[in-house]
mmCIF file of C-alpha atoms in Angstrom:
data_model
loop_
_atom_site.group_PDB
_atom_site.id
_atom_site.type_symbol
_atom_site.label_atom_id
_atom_site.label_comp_id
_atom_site.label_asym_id
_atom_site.label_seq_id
_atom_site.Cartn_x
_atom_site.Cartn_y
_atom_site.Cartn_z
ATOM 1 C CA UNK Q 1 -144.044 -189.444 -64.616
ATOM 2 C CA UNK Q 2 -146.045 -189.038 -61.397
ATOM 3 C CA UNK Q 3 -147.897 -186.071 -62.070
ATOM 4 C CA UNK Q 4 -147.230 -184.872 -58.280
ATOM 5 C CA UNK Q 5 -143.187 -185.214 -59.077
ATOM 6 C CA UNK Q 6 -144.273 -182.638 -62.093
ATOM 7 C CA UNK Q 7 -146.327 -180.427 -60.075
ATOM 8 C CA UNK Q 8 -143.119 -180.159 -57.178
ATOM 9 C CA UNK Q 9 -141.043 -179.394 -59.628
ATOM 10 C CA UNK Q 10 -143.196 -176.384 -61.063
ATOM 11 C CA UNK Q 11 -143.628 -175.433 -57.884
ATOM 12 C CA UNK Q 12 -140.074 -175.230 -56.578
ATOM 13 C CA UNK Q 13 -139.194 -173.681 -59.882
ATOM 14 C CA UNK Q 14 -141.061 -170.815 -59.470
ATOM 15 C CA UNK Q 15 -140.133 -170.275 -55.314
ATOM 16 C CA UNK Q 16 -136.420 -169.826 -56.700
ATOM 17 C CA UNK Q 17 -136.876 -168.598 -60.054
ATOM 18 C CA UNK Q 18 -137.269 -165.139 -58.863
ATOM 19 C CA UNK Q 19 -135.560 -161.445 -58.616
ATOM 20 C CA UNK Q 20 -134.107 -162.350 -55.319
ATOM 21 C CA UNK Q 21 -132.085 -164.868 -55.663
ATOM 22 C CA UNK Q 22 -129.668 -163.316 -57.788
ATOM 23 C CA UNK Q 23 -127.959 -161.123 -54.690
ATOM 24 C CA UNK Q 24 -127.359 -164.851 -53.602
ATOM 25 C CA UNK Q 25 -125.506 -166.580 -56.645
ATOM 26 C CA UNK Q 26 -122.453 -165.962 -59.134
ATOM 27 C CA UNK Q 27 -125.401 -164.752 -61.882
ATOM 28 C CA UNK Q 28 -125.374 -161.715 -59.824
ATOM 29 C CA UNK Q 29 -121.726 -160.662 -61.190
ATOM 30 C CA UNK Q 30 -122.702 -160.771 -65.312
ATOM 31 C CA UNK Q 31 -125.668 -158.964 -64.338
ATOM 32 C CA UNK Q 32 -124.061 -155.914 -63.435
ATOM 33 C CA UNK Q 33 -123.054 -155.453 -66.644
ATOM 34 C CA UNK Q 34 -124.512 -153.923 -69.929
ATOM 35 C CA UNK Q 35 -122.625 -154.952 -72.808
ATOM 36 C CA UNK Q 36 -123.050 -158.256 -74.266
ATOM 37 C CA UNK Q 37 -119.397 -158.853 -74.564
ATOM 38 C CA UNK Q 38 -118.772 -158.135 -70.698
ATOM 39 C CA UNK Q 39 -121.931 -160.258 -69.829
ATOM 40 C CA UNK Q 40 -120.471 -163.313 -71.874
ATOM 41 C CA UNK Q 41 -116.927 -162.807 -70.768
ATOM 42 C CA UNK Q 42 -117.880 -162.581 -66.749
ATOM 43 C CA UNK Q 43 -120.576 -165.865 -67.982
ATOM 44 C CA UNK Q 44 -117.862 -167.904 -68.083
ATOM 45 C CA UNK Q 45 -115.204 -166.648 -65.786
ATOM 46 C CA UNK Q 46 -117.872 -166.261 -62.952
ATOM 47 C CA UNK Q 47 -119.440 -169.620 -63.855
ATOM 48 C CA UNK Q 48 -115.412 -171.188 -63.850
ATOM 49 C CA UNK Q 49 -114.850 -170.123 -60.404
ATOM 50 C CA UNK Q 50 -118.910 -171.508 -59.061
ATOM 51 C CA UNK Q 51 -117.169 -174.468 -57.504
ATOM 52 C CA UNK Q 52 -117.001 -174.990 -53.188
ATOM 53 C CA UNK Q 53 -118.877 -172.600 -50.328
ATOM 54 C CA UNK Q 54 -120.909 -169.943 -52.046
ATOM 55 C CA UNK Q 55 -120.148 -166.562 -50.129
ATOM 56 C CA UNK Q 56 -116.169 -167.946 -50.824
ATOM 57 C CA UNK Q 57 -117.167 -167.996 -54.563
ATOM 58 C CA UNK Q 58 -118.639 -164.405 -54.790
ATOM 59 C CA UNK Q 59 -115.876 -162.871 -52.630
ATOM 60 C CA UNK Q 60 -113.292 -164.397 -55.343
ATOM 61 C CA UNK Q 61 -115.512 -163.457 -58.430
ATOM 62 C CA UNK Q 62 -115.246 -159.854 -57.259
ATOM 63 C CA UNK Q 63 -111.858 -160.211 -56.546
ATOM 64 C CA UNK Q 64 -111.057 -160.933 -59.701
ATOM 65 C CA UNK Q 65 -113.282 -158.593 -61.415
ATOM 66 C CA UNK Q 66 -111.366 -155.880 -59.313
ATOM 67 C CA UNK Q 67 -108.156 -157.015 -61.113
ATOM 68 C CA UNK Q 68 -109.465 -156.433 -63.836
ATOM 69 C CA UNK Q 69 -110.539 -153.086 -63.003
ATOM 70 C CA UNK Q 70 -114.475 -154.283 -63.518
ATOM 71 C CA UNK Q 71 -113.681 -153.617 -67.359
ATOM 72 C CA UNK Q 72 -113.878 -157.563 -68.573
ATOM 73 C CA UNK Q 73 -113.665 -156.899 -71.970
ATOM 74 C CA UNK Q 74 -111.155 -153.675 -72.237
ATOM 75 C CA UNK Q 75 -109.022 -155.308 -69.745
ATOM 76 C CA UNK Q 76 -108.810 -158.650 -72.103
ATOM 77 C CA UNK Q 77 -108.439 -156.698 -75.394
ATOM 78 C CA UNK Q 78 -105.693 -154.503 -73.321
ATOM 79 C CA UNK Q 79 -103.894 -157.573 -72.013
ATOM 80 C CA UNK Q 80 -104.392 -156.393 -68.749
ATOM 81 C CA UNK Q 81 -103.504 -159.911 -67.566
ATOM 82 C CA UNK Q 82 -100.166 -159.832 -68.955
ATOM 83 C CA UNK Q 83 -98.894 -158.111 -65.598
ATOM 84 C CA UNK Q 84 -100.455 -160.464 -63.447
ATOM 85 C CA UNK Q 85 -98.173 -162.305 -60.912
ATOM 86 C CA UNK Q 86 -98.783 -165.950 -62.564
ATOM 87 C CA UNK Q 87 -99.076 -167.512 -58.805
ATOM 88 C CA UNK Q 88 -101.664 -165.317 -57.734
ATOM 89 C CA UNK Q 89 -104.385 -166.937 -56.377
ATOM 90 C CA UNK Q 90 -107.666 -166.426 -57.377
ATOM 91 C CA UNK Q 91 -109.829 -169.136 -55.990
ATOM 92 C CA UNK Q 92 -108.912 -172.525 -54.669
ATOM 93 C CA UNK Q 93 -106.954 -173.911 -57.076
ATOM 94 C CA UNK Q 94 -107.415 -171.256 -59.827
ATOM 95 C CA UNK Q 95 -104.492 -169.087 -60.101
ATOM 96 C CA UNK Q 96 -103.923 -166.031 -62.114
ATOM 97 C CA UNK Q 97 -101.681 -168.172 -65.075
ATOM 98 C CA UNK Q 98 -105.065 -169.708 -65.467
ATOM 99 C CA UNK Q 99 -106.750 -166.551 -65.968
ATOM 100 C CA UNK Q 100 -103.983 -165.635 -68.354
ATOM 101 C CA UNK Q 101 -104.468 -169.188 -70.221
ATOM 102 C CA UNK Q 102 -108.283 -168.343 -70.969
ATOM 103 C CA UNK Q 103 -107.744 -164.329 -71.516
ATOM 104 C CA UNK Q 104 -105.522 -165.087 -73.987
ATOM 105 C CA UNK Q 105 -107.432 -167.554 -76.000
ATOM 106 C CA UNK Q 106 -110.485 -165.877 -75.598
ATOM 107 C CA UNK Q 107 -109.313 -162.702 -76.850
ATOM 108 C CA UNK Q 108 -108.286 -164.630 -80.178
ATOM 109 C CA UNK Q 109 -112.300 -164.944 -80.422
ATOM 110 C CA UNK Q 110 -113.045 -161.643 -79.785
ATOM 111 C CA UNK Q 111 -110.745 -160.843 -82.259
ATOM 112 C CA UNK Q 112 -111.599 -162.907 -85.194
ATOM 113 C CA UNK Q 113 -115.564 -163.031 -84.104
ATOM 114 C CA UNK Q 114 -116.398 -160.042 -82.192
ATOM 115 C CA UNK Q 115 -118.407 -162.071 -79.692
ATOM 116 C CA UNK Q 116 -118.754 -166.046 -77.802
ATOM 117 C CA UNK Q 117 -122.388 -165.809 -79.283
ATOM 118 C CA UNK Q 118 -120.899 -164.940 -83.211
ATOM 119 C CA UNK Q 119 -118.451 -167.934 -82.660
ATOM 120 C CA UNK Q 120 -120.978 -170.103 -81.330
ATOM 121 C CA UNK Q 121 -123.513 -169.303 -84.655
ATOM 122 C CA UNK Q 122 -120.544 -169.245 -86.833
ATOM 123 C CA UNK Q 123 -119.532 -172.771 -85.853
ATOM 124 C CA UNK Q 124 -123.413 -173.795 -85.729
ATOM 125 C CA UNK Q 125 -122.881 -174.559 -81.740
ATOM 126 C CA UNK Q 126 -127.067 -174.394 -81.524
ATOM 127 C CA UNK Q 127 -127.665 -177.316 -84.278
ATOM 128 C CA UNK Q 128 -125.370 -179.639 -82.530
ATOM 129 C CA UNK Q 129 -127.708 -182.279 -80.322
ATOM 130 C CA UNK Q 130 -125.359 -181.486 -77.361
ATOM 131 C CA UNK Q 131 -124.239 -177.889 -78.176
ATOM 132 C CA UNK Q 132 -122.585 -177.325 -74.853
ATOM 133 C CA UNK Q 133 -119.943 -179.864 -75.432
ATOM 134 C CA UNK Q 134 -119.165 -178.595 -79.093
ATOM 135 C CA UNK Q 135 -118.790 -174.953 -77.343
ATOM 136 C CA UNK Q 136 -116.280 -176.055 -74.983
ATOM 137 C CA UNK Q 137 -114.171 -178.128 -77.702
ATOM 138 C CA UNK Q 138 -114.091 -174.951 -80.239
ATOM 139 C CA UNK Q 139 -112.863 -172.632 -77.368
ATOM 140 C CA UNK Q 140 -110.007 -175.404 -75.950
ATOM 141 C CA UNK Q 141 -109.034 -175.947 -79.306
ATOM 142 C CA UNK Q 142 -108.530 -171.591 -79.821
ATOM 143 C CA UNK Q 143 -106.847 -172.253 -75.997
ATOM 144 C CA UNK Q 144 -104.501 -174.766 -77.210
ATOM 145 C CA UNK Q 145 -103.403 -172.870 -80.455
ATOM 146 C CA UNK Q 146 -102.960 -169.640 -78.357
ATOM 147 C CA UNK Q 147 -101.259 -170.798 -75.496
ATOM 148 C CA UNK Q 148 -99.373 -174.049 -76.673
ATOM 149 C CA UNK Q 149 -100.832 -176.594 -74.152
ATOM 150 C CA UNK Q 150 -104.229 -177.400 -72.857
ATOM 151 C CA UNK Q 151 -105.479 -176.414 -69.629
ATOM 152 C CA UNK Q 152 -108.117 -178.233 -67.394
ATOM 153 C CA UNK Q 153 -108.433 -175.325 -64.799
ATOM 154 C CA UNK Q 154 -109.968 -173.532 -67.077
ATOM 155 C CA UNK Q 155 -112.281 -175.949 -69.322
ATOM 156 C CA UNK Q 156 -112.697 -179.684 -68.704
ATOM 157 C CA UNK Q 157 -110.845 -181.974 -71.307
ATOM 158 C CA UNK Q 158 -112.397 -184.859 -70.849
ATOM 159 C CA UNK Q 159 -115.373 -184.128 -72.573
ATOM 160 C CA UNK Q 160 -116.859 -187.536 -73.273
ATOM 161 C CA UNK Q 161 -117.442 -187.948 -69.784
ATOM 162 C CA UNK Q 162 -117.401 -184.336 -68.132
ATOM 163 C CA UNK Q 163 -120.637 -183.254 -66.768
ATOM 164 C CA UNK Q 164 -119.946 -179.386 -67.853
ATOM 165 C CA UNK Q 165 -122.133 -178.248 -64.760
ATOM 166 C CA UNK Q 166 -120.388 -175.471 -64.646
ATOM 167 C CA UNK Q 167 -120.414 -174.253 -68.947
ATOM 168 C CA UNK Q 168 -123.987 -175.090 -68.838
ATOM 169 C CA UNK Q 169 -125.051 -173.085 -66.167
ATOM 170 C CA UNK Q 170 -123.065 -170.320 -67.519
ATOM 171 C CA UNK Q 171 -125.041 -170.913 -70.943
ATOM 172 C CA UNK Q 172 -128.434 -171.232 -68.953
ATOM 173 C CA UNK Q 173 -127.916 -167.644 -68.207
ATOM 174 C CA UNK Q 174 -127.382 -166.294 -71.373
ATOM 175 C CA UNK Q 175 -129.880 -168.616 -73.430
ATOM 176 C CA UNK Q 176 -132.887 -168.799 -71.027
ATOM 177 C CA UNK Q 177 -135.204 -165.714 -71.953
ATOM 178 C CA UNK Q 178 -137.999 -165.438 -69.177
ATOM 179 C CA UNK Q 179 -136.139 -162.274 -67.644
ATOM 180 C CA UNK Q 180 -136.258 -163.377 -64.411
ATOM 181 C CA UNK Q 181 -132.924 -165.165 -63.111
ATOM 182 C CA UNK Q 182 -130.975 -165.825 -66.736
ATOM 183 C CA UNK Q 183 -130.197 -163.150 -68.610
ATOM 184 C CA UNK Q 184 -131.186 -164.885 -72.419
ATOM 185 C CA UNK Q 185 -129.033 -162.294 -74.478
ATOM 186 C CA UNK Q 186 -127.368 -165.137 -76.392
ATOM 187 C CA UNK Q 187 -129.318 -166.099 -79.824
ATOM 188 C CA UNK Q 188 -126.611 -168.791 -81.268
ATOM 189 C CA UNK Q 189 -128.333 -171.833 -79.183
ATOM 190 C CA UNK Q 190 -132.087 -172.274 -78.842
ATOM 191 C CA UNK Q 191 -133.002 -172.793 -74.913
ATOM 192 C CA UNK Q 192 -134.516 -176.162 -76.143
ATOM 193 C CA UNK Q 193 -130.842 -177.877 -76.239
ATOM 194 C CA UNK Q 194 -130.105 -176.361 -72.739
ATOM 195 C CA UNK Q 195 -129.161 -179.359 -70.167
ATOM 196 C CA UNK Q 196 -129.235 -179.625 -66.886
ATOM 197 C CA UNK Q 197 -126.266 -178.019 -64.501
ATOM 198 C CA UNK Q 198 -125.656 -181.677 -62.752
ATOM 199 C CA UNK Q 199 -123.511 -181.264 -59.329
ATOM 200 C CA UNK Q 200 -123.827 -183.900 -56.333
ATOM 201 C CA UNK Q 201 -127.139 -182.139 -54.808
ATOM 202 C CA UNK Q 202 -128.832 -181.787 -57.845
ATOM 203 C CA UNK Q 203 -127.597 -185.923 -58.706
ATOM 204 C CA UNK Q 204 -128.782 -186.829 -55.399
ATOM 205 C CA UNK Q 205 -132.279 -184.717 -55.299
ATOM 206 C CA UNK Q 206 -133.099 -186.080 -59.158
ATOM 207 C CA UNK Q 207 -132.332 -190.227 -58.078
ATOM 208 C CA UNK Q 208 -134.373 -189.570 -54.784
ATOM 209 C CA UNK Q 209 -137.202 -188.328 -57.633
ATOM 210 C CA UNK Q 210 -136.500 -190.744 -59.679
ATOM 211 C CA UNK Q 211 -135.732 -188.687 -62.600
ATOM 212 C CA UNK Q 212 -132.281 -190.454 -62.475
ATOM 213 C CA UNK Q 213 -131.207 -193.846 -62.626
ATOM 214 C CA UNK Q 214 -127.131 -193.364 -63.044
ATOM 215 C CA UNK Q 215 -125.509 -193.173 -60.308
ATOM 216 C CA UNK Q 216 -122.283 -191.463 -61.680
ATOM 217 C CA UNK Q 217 -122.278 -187.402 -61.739
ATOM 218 C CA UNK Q 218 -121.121 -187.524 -65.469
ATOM 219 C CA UNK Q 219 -122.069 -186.680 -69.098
ATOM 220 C CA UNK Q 220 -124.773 -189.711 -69.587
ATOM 221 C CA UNK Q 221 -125.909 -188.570 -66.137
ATOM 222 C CA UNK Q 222 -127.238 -185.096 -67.795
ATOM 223 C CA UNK Q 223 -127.957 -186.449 -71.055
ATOM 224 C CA UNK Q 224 -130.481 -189.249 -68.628
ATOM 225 C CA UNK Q 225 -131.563 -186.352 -66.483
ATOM 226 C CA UNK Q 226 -132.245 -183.449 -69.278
ATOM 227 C CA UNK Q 227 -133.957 -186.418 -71.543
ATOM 228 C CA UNK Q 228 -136.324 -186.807 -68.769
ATOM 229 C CA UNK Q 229 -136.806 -182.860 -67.937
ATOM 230 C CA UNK Q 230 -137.362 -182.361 -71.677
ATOM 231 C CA UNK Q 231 -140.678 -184.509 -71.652
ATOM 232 C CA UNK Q 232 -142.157 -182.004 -69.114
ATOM 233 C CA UNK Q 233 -141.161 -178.854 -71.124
ATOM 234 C CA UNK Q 234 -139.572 -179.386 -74.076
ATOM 235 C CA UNK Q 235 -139.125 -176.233 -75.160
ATOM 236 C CA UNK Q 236 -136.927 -175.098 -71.619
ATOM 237 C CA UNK Q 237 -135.896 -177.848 -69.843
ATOM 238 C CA UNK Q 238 -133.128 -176.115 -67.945
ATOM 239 C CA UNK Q 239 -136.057 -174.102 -66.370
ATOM 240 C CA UNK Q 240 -136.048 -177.235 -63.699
ATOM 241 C CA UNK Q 241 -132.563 -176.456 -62.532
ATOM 242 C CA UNK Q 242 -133.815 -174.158 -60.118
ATOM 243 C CA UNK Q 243 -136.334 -176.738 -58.613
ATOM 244 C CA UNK Q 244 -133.416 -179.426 -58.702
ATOM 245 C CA UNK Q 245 -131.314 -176.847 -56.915
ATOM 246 C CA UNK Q 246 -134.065 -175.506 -54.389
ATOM 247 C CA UNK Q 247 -135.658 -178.637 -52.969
ATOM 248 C CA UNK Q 248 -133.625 -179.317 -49.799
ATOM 249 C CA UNK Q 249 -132.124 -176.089 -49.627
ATOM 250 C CA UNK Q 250 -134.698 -173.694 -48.185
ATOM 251 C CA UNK Q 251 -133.844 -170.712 -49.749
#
């Protein structure tokens, strides 16, 4: 690689990697929190709702953390969501049934597990090559058995070609340690199998690199992409989201 690609990167990293920017983005929400199982809970359901115009997102994260009286994990072990109206809307196209859908699988983990992080190191998630993808077919398979259909609101399905931008920034948070942005609480995957969050402006920014050949936004896409990211810094590769995200965006 062009050593002047590596040394953008690095530096665009480390303009956005920092204390302020998490007033600005969904992380904000999970940091409020203390407990690890409130922090992995609001992970996900903040991370399943980062989709569309930003200040939208954040107004509908705290929205629904209101409904659930800012108590993630009381509220889920409570069935709090049980009396939700099943058409309320949350965000978009994410209504309050699919809120129910995930509550009620997820709280079949907390049950049996006690945490996401025990599941994830009792099903040996973090020895998988692609541990991101295993994670997300455990908890649709606890989904289906729960709820008695699947549910592509709340996970993707199609997991042979599904990007999971959205699980695997959630899982940057908890498994990248450096204090900064990410939160790195979670010990069941090593930040070395991280991969890259891939949306359309981080797709676009990476071919225009040239750290990206494939021009679909889809699984190979990451693999391609995180394969490349890994030869700079193997051992935290998803440390380049943040320069991915940043150049073009000025923040």
């Amino acid at each position: 690689m062009d050593k002047d690609i590596k040394e953008l990167l690095d530096i665009e990293a480390a303009r956005i990697n920092k204390p302020d920017f998490i007033e600005r983005d969904p992380v904000q929400f999970p940091r409020r929190f203390e407990s690890l199982l409130d922090i992995e809970i609001v992970s996900f359901l903040a991370s399943m709702l980062a989709w569309g115009n930003r200040k939208m997102i954040c107004n509908d994260i705290e929205k629904m953390l209101g409904l659930m009286d800012n108590q993630p994990y009381a509220y889920m072990m409570d069935k709090g969501y049980e009396d939700l109206p099943p058409r309320l809307n949350i965000h978009r196209t994410f209504f309050a049934e699919h809120l129910q859908h995930f509550l009620k699988g997820l709280r079949k983990i907390y049950s049996q597990y006690g945490s996401l992080d025990n599941f994830a190191s009792s099903n040996k998630v973090g020895e998988e090559v692609a541990p991101a993808w295993k994670l997300v077919e455990l908890i649709n398979g606890i989904l289906y058995q729960e709820n008695g259909e699947a549910c592509s609101r709340c996970l993707p399905l199609n997991l042979k070609n599904s990007a999971l931008k959205r699980v695997n920034m959630a899982l940057r948070w908890l498994v990248r340690d450096d204090g900064i942005v990410d939160m790195g609480i979670w010990k069941s995957i090593p930040k070395s199998k991280l991969y890259i969050p891939l949306d359309l402006h981080v797709g676009n920014v990476s071919r225009e690199l040239g750290l990206l050949t494939r021009k679909q936004n889809d699984r190979k896409s990451v693999e391609e992409l995180t394969g490349v990211l890994r030869k700079l810094r193997p051992e935290d590769p998803a440390i380049y989201d943040f320069a991915l995200f940043g150049i073009g965006i000025g923040e």
